[in-house]
Coordinates of C-alpha atoms in Angstrom, one line a residue:
L1 CA 0.0 0.0 0.0
A2 CA 2.7 2.5 1.0
T3 CA 6.3 2.7 2.1
G4 CA 8.1 5.4 4.0
G5 CA 10.8 6.0 6.6
D6 CA 14.1 7.7 7.5
S7 CA 17.0 5.5 6.4
A8 CA 19.4 7.9 8.3
L9 CA 17.8 7.2 11.6
G10 CA 18.4 4.2 13.9
G11 CA 19.5 2.8 17.2
D12 CA 23.0 4.2 16.7
D13 CA 21.6 7.7 17.1
F14 CA 20.3 6.8 20.6
D15 CA 23.8 5.5 21.4
R16 CA 25.6 8.6 20.2
A17 CA 23.2 10.9 22.2
L18 CA 23.6 8.9 25.4
A19 CA 27.4 8.7 24.9
D20 CA 27.5 12.5 24.5
H21 CA 25.6 12.8 27.8
L22 CA 28.0 10.5 29.6
L23 CA 31.0 12.3 28.3
A24 CA 29.5 15.6 29.4
Q25 CA 29.9 14.4 32.9
T26 CA 33.6 14.2 32.5
Q27 CA 36.6 16.3 31.5
A28 CA 37.8 13.7 29.0
D29 CA 38.9 14.6 25.5
R30 CA 36.0 13.8 23.2
G31 CA 38.2 13.7 20.3
D32 CA 40.1 10.7 21.7
A33 CA 38.9 7.7 19.6
R34 CA 39.4 5.3 22.5
V35 CA 37.4 7.4 24.9
R36 CA 34.7 7.8 22.3
A37 CA 34.5 4.1 21.6
E38 CA 34.3 3.3 25.3
A39 CA 31.5 5.8 25.8
L40 CA 29.5 4.4 22.8
H41 CA 29.9 0.8 24.2
A42 CA 28.7 1.9 27.6
A43 CA 25.8 3.9 26.2
R44 CA 24.6 0.9 24.2
T45 CA 24.9 -1.3 27.2
A46 CA 23.0 1.2 29.3
K47 CA 20.2 1.6 26.7
E48 CA 19.7 -2.1 26.7
A49 CA 19.7 -2.4 30.5
L50 CA 17.2 0.5 30.9
S51 CA 14.8 -1.3 28.7
Q52 CA 14.4 -3.8 31.6
R53 CA 15.0 -1.6 34.7
E54 CA 14.8 1.9 36.0
T55 CA 18.4 2.7 36.7
V56 CA 21.9 1.5 35.6
R57 CA 25.4 2.2 36.8
V58 CA 27.9 3.4 34.2
E59 CA 31.7 3.1 34.3
L60 CA 34.0 4.9 31.9
P61 CA 37.6 4.2 33.2
R62 CA 39.3 6.0 30.3
A63 CA 37.2 9.1 30.9
D64 CA 37.5 8.8 34.7
L65 CA 33.8 8.3 35.2
R66 CA 33.0 5.8 37.9
G67 CA 29.7 4.8 39.5
F68 CA 27.6 7.2 37.5
V69 CA 23.9 6.4 37.9
L70 CA 21.8 6.9 34.7
E71 CA 18.0 6.8 35.2
R72 CA 15.5 5.6 32.6
G73 CA 13.7 9.0 32.7
A74 CA 16.8 10.9 32.0
A75 CA 17.8 8.6 29.2
E76 CA 14.3 8.9 27.6
T77 CA 14.5 12.7 27.8
I78 CA 17.7 12.5 25.8
M79 CA 16.3 10.0 23.3
E80 CA 12.8 11.4 22.8
P81 CA 13.6 14.0 20.1
I82 CA 15.3 11.3 18.1
A83 CA 12.5 8.8 18.6
R84 CA 9.9 11.4 17.6
R85 CA 11.5 11.7 14.1
T86 CA 9.9 8.3 13.3
V87 CA 6.3 9.7 13.9
A88 CA 6.1 11.8 10.7
P89 CA 7.2 9.0 8.3
C90 CA 4.6 6.7 10.0
R91 CA 1.8 9.2 9.5
R92 CA 2.9 9.9 6.0
A93 CA 2.8 6.2 5.1
L94 CA -0.8 6.0 6.5
T95 CA -1.8 9.0 4.4
D96 CA -0.2 7.6 1.3
A97 CA -1.9 4.3 1.8
G98 CA -5.3 5.9 2.3
V99 CA -5.9 4.1 5.6
R100 CA -6.6 5.1 9.2
A101 CA -4.5 3.8 12.1
D102 CA -7.5 1.9 13.5
E103 CA -7.9 0.0 10.2
L104 CA -4.5 -1.8 10.6
D105 CA -4.4 -5.4 11.7
G106 CA -1.3 -4.9 13.7
V107 CA 2.0 -3.1 14.1
V108 CA 5.3 -5.0 13.9
L109 CA 8.4 -3.5 15.4
V110 CA 11.8 -4.1 13.7
G111 CA 15.3 -3.6 15.2
G112 CA 16.7 -4.0 18.7
S113 CA 16.1 -0.4 19.7
T114 CA 12.3 -0.9 19.4
R115 CA 12.7 -2.7 22.8
V116 CA 13.2 0.8 24.4
P117 CA 9.9 1.5 26.3
L118 CA 9.9 5.1 25.0
V119 CA 9.7 3.8 21.4
R120 CA 6.9 1.4 22.2
R121 CA 4.9 4.2 23.8
L122 CA 5.3 6.4 20.8
V123 CA 4.2 3.6 18.5
A124 CA 1.2 3.0 20.6
Q125 CA 0.3 6.7 20.6
T126 CA 0.8 7.0 16.8
F127 CA -1.1 3.9 15.8
K128 CA -3.7 3.9 18.6
R129 CA -2.8 0.3 19.5
E130 CA -0.1 -1.7 21.3
P131 CA 2.6 -3.1 18.9
L132 CA 2.8 -6.8 18.5
A133 CA 5.2 -8.4 21.1
D134 CA 5.3 -12.0 19.9
L135 CA 8.0 -11.4 17.2
D136 CA 11.7 -10.9 18.0
P137 CA 12.5 -7.5 16.6
D138 CA 16.1 -8.6 15.8
L139 CA 14.8 -11.4 13.6
V140 CA 11.8 -9.8 11.8
V141 CA 13.9 -8.6 8.9
A142 CA 15.4 -12.1 8.4
Y143 CA 11.9 -13.6 8.5
G144 CA 10.7 -11.2 5.8
A145 CA 13.8 -11.7 3.7
A146 CA 13.3 -15.5 3.8
I147 CA 9.7 -15.2 2.7
Q148 CA 10.6 -12.9 -0.1
A149 CA 13.4 -15.2 -1.3
D150 CA 10.9 -18.1 -1.2
V151 CA 8.4 -16.2 -3.3
L152 CA 11.1 -15.0 -5.8
S153 CA 12.3 -18.6 -6.2
G154 CA 8.8 -19.5 -7.5
S155 CA 7.1 -20.9 -4.4
E156 CA 3.4 -20.2 -4.0
R157 CA 2.6 -18.8 -0.6
P158 CA -1.1 -18.1 -0.1
G159 CA -1.7 -14.5 1.1
V160 CA 1.7 -13.2 0.3
T161 CA 2.0 -10.7 -2.5
L162 CA 5.2 -8.7 -3.3
L163 CA 4.7 -5.3 -4.8
D164 CA 7.2 -2.8 -6.1
V165 CA 6.1 0.9 -5.8
V166 CA 7.1 4.2 -7.2
P167 CA 9.4 5.9 -4.7
L168 CA 8.8 9.4 -5.9
S169 CA 6.0 11.0 -8.0
L170 CA 6.5 11.3 -11.7
G171 CA 5.0 14.3 -13.6
L172 CA 5.3 17.1 -16.2
E173 CA 6.2 20.7 -16.0
T174 CA 3.2 22.8 -17.1
M175 CA 2.8 26.5 -18.0
G176 CA 4.3 28.6 -15.2
G177 CA 6.7 26.0 -14.0
I178 CA 4.0 24.1 -12.2
V179 CA 4.3 20.3 -11.7
E180 CA 1.3 18.1 -12.8
K181 CA 1.8 14.7 -11.2
I182 CA 0.9 11.8 -13.5
I183 CA 2.0 8.8 -11.4
P184 CA 1.9 9.5 -7.7
R185 CA 4.4 8.3 -5.2
N186 CA 3.8 4.7 -3.8
A187 CA 1.7 3.7 -6.9
T188 CA 2.4 0.0 -7.5
I189 CA 4.3 -1.0 -10.7
P190 CA 3.9 -1.9 -13.5
I191 CA 1.5 1.0 -14.1
A192 CA 0.3 3.2 -17.0
A193 CA -1.4 6.6 -16.7
R194 CA -2.5 9.2 -19.3
Q195 CA -3.7 12.7 -19.2
V196 CA -4.8 15.2 -21.9
F197 CA -3.1 18.5 -22.2
T198 CA -3.9 21.5 -24.4
N199 CA -2.3 24.5 -26.2
Y200 CA -1.8 27.8 -24.5
S201 CA -1.5 30.2 -27.4
E202 CA -2.9 30.3 -31.0
Q203 CA 0.5 30.3 -32.6
Q204 CA 1.7 27.2 -30.7
S205 CA 2.9 24.6 -33.2
G206 CA 4.9 22.4 -30.7
M207 CA 5.1 21.4 -27.1
V208 CA 8.2 20.9 -24.9
V209 CA 7.5 17.9 -22.7
H210 CA 9.6 18.1 -19.5
V211 CA 9.5 15.0 -17.3
V212 CA 10.3 15.6 -13.7
Q213 CA 10.4 13.5 -10.5
G214 CA 9.7 14.6 -6.9
E215 CA 7.1 15.8 -4.5
R216 CA 7.6 19.6 -4.8
E217 CA 5.0 21.8 -6.5
L218 CA 7.3 23.6 -8.9
A219 CA 9.5 21.9 -11.5
G220 CA 12.6 23.9 -10.5
D221 CA 12.5 22.1 -7.2
C222 CA 12.2 18.6 -8.7
K223 CA 14.7 16.3 -10.4
S224 CA 14.7 16.7 -14.2
L225 CA 14.5 13.3 -15.9
A226 CA 14.0 14.0 -19.6
R227 CA 13.0 16.7 -22.0
F228 CA 11.7 16.3 -25.6
E229 CA 9.7 18.3 -28.1
L230 CA 6.5 17.3 -29.9
K231 CA 6.2 19.1 -33.2
G232 CA 3.4 19.3 -35.7
I233 CA 0.6 20.6 -33.4
P234 CA -2.1 22.3 -35.5
R235 CA -2.2 26.1 -35.0
L236 CA -5.6 26.2 -33.2
P237 CA -7.1 28.7 -30.9
P238 CA -6.1 28.4 -27.2
S239 CA -7.4 25.2 -25.5
M240 CA -8.5 23.7 -28.8
A241 CA -5.5 21.3 -29.5
R242 CA -5.5 18.0 -27.6
I243 CA -2.2 16.3 -26.7
E244 CA -2.4 13.0 -24.8
I245 CA 0.6 12.3 -22.6
T246 CA 1.1 8.7 -21.5
F247 CA 3.4 7.5 -18.7
Q248 CA 4.2 3.8 -18.7
L249 CA 6.4 2.3 -16.0
D250 CA 7.2 -1.4 -16.5
A251 CA 8.2 -4.1 -14.0
D252 CA 11.9 -3.1 -14.4
A253 CA 11.0 0.5 -13.4
L254 CA 11.8 1.7 -17.0
L255 CA 9.6 4.8 -17.7
T256 CA 8.3 5.5 -21.2
V257 CA 6.7 8.9 -21.8
T258 CA 4.7 9.3 -25.0
A259 CA 3.1 12.5 -26.3
R260 CA 0.5 12.2 -29.1
E261 CA -1.5 15.0 -30.8
L262 CA -5.0 13.5 -31.1
M263 CA -6.0 15.3 -34.3
T264 CA -3.0 14.5 -36.5
G265 CA -1.7 11.4 -34.7
V266 CA 1.8 12.8 -34.6
K267 CA 3.7 11.5 -31.6
Q268 CA 7.1 11.5 -29.8
S269 CA 8.4 9.4 -26.9
V270 CA 11.4 9.0 -24.5
E271 CA 12.6 6.3 -22.2
V272 CA 14.2 7.0 -18.8
K273 CA 15.1 5.1 -15.6
P274 CA 13.6 7.3 -12.8
T275 CA 15.5 5.9 -9.8
Y276 CA 18.9 5.8 -11.5
G277 CA 21.5 7.3 -9.2
L278 CA 19.1 7.8 -6.2
S279 CA 19.8 6.0 -3.0
E280 CA 17.1 5.1 -0.5
A281 CA 18.4 7.8 1.8
E282 CA 18.2 10.5 -1.0
V283 CA 14.6 9.4 -1.8
D284 CA 13.7 9.8 1.9
A285 CA 15.4 13.2 2.1
L286 CA 13.4 14.4 -0.9
V287 CA 10.1 13.3 0.6
I288 CA 11.0 15.0 3.9
E289 CA 12.0 18.1 2.1
S290 CA 8.6 18.3 0.4
L291 CA 6.9 18.2 3.8
D292 CA 9.2 20.9 5.2
F293 CA 8.4 23.2 2.2
A294 CA 4.7 22.2 1.8
D295 CA 3.2 25.5 2.8
A296 CA 5.6 27.7 0.8
D297 CA 5.3 25.4 -2.2
F298 CA 1.5 25.6 -2.3
E299 CA 1.7 29.4 -2.0
A300 CA 4.2 29.4 -4.9
R301 CA 2.0 27.1 -7.0
N302 CA -1.1 29.2 -6.4
L303 CA 0.8 32.3 -7.5
A304 CA 2.1 30.6 -10.6
E305 CA -1.4 29.4 -11.5
A306 CA -2.8 32.9 -10.9
R307 CA -0.2 34.4 -13.2
V308 CA -0.9 31.8 -15.9
E309 CA -4.6 32.5 -15.8
L310 CA -4.0 36.3 -15.9
G311 CA -1.8 35.8 -19.0
R312 CA -4.5 33.7 -20.7
V313 CA -7.1 36.4 -20.1
V314 CA -4.7 39.1 -21.4
L315 CA -4.2 37.2 -24.6
A316 CA -7.9 36.6 -25.1
V317 CA -9.0 40.2 -24.4
R318 CA -6.2 41.8 -26.5
S319 CA -6.9 39.4 -29.4
A320 CA -10.6 40.3 -29.2
V321 CA -10.0 44.1 -29.1
L322 CA -7.7 43.8 -32.2
D323 CA -10.2 41.6 -34.1
V324 CA -13.1 43.9 -33.6
G325 CA -11.3 46.9 -35.2
D326 CA -13.8 49.8 -35.8
V327 CA -17.0 47.7 -36.2
P328 CA -19.8 50.0 -35.1
G329 CA -21.7 49.3 -31.9
L330 CA -19.3 46.8 -30.5
L331 CA -16.7 48.9 -28.7
A332 CA -17.2 52.5 -27.8
S333 CA -14.1 54.7 -27.4
D334 CA -14.6 55.2 -23.6
E335 CA -15.0 51.4 -23.1
R336 CA -11.9 50.7 -25.3
A337 CA -9.9 53.2 -23.1
A338 CA -11.1 51.4 -19.9
I339 CA -10.1 48.0 -21.3
E340 CA -6.7 49.3 -22.5
A341 CA -6.1 50.7 -18.9
A342 CA -7.0 47.3 -17.4
L343 CA -4.7 45.6 -19.9
A344 CA -1.9 48.0 -19.0
E345 CA -2.3 47.1 -15.3
A346 CA -2.3 43.4 -16.2
D347 CA 0.8 43.8 -18.4
Q348 CA 2.6 45.6 -15.5
T349 CA 1.7 42.8 -13.1
M350 CA 3.0 40.2 -15.5
A351 CA 6.2 42.1 -16.1
T352 CA 6.8 42.4 -12.4
S353 CA 8.9 39.6 -10.8
S354 CA 6.7 37.1 -9.0
S355 CA 8.8 37.5 -5.8
G356 CA 6.8 39.7 -3.5
Q357 CA 3.6 39.1 -5.3
S358 CA 0.6 37.2 -3.9
A359 CA -1.9 35.0 -5.7
K360 CA -4.7 37.1 -4.3
A361 CA -3.3 40.3 -5.7
V362 CA -2.8 38.8 -9.2
T363 CA -6.3 37.3 -9.1
A364 CA -7.7 40.7 -8.3
V365 CA -6.0 42.2 -11.4
R366 CA -7.5 39.4 -13.5
E367 CA -11.0 39.9 -12.1
R368 CA -10.8 43.7 -12.8
L369 CA -9.8 43.0 -16.4
E370 CA -12.6 40.4 -16.8
G371 CA -15.1 42.7 -15.3
T372 CA -14.1 45.7 -17.5
S373 CA -14.2 43.6 -20.7
E374 CA -17.3 41.4 -19.9
P375 CA -19.9 43.7 -21.6
F376 CA -17.8 43.9 -24.7
A377 CA -17.2 40.1 -24.7
R378 CA -20.9 39.5 -24.4
R379 CA -21.8 41.8 -27.3
R380 CA -19.0 40.2 -29.4
M381 CA -20.4 36.8 -28.7
E382 CA -23.9 37.8 -29.6
R383 CA -22.8 39.4 -32.9
A384 CA -20.8 36.2 -33.8
L385 CA -23.8 34.0 -33.0
Q386 CA -26.1 36.2 -35.0
A387 CA -23.7 36.1 -38.0
G388 CA -23.3 32.4 -37.7
M389 CA -27.0 31.7 -37.7
E390 CA -28.1 34.1 -40.4
G391 CA -29.6 32.3 -43.4
K392 CA -29.7 28.9 -41.7
S393 CA -32.7 26.6 -41.0
L394 CA -33.9 25.7 -37.5
A395 CA -32.4 22.2 -37.9
E396 CA -29.0 23.6 -38.9
I397 CA -29.1 26.0 -35.9
E398 CA -29.9 23.1 -33.5
Q399 CA -27.1 21.0 -34.9
T400 CA -24.7 23.9 -34.5
L401 CA -25.7 24.4 -30.9
A402 CA -25.3 20.7 -30.3
D403 CA -21.8 20.7 -31.8
E404 CA -20.8 23.7 -29.6
D405 CA -22.2 22.0 -26.5
A406 CA -20.2 18.8 -27.2
L407 CA -17.1 21.0 -27.7
D408 CA -17.7 22.7 -24.4
R409 CA -18.0 19.3 -22.7
R410 CA -14.7 18.2 -24.1
R411 CA -13.1 21.5 -23.0
G412 CA -14.4 20.7 -19.5
S413 CA -12.4 17.5 -19.3
H414 CA -9.2 17.6 -17.3
E415 CA -6.6 19.8 -19.0
A416 CA -3.3 21.5 -18.1
E417 CA -1.5 24.1 -20.1
Q418 CA 2.0 23.1 -21.2
T419 CA 4.9 25.4 -22.0
P420 CA 4.4 26.5 -25.6
T421 CA 7.1 26.1 -28.2
E422 CA 6.9 28.2 -31.4

């Protein structure tokens, strides 16, 4: 269902923290390798002893520490910040799997340090249940490895299914540098997913497909996997072209990305190995980074989306004003001046660096432009409908309306604007 964790966190972190505490009670040279080794050994022994009793006596002959009494409460105070680092990955795994803690059948502890009472209490608090105590935490991994080896060798074990998952989300960079995730993290492989994208401008004849990997909201913060160009897109009005992007990840974790223009059938593809060069620790670090920057990333995404939408409205309004020319009754001089002023404000907003801007402010500029141009847009639409229906029979008009309704429904399907290439 889901995987997660911090591969840079373990029982050795407890040992180092306790060793530092023990050495802090002495005047010994912490840079002395022999003193350090003695302290680490004593810390590990004390940790194990405190899992069974409340106090332990510690001796560090090389550091001249004799008869030091370490209490379980003091040790847990030292270890608690480290132990709590496991809570976030556990909750993230539950969220990724789409299950609640009370829906789990049980919680298995792995590793000798899970015998520490503090760890067991944190697990019980996180999962709202006591962890299973009938499995030796030092042997659990060996049991699992034996079962996996048995399955991989061809044996049939009822109730055991091994699944590989995608460690990091795979997606595309869309207009404004925004990431559109196509295959989410922890999806089981093999898997195929497709999504339909559209053109941003009328003069767009190609599309740059930038494949990225990661959990951040902006492409610049994700790992770039591949970039290729789909040429031969018909020069259609904005949002009229349809480009289907397919992500196919096979059992060997080889990703094939295909872009196909639905009207002409022209297509282009690329193959890439998403996890090449990434260690488990690096994957975990990228996931944790996405959580640390979640709020800032979503603000940046909202701002980028607001700027993209403002740019789209500017293109549409400016094109409409140019098309109408001096047609009588469509655009009075005072109304034209108001629209030009709103366009100038929008141009200034788009020309300003996004740093320091807010999505709310950019949206307000777009809404003012839309409000100023709305009466003109309505008259222009009515004039176009009138011209299009002139001289046609009722049946022809009904068919035209039906065709337009079908087109609107297709436009309403899930779309994303991709970076245009002239």
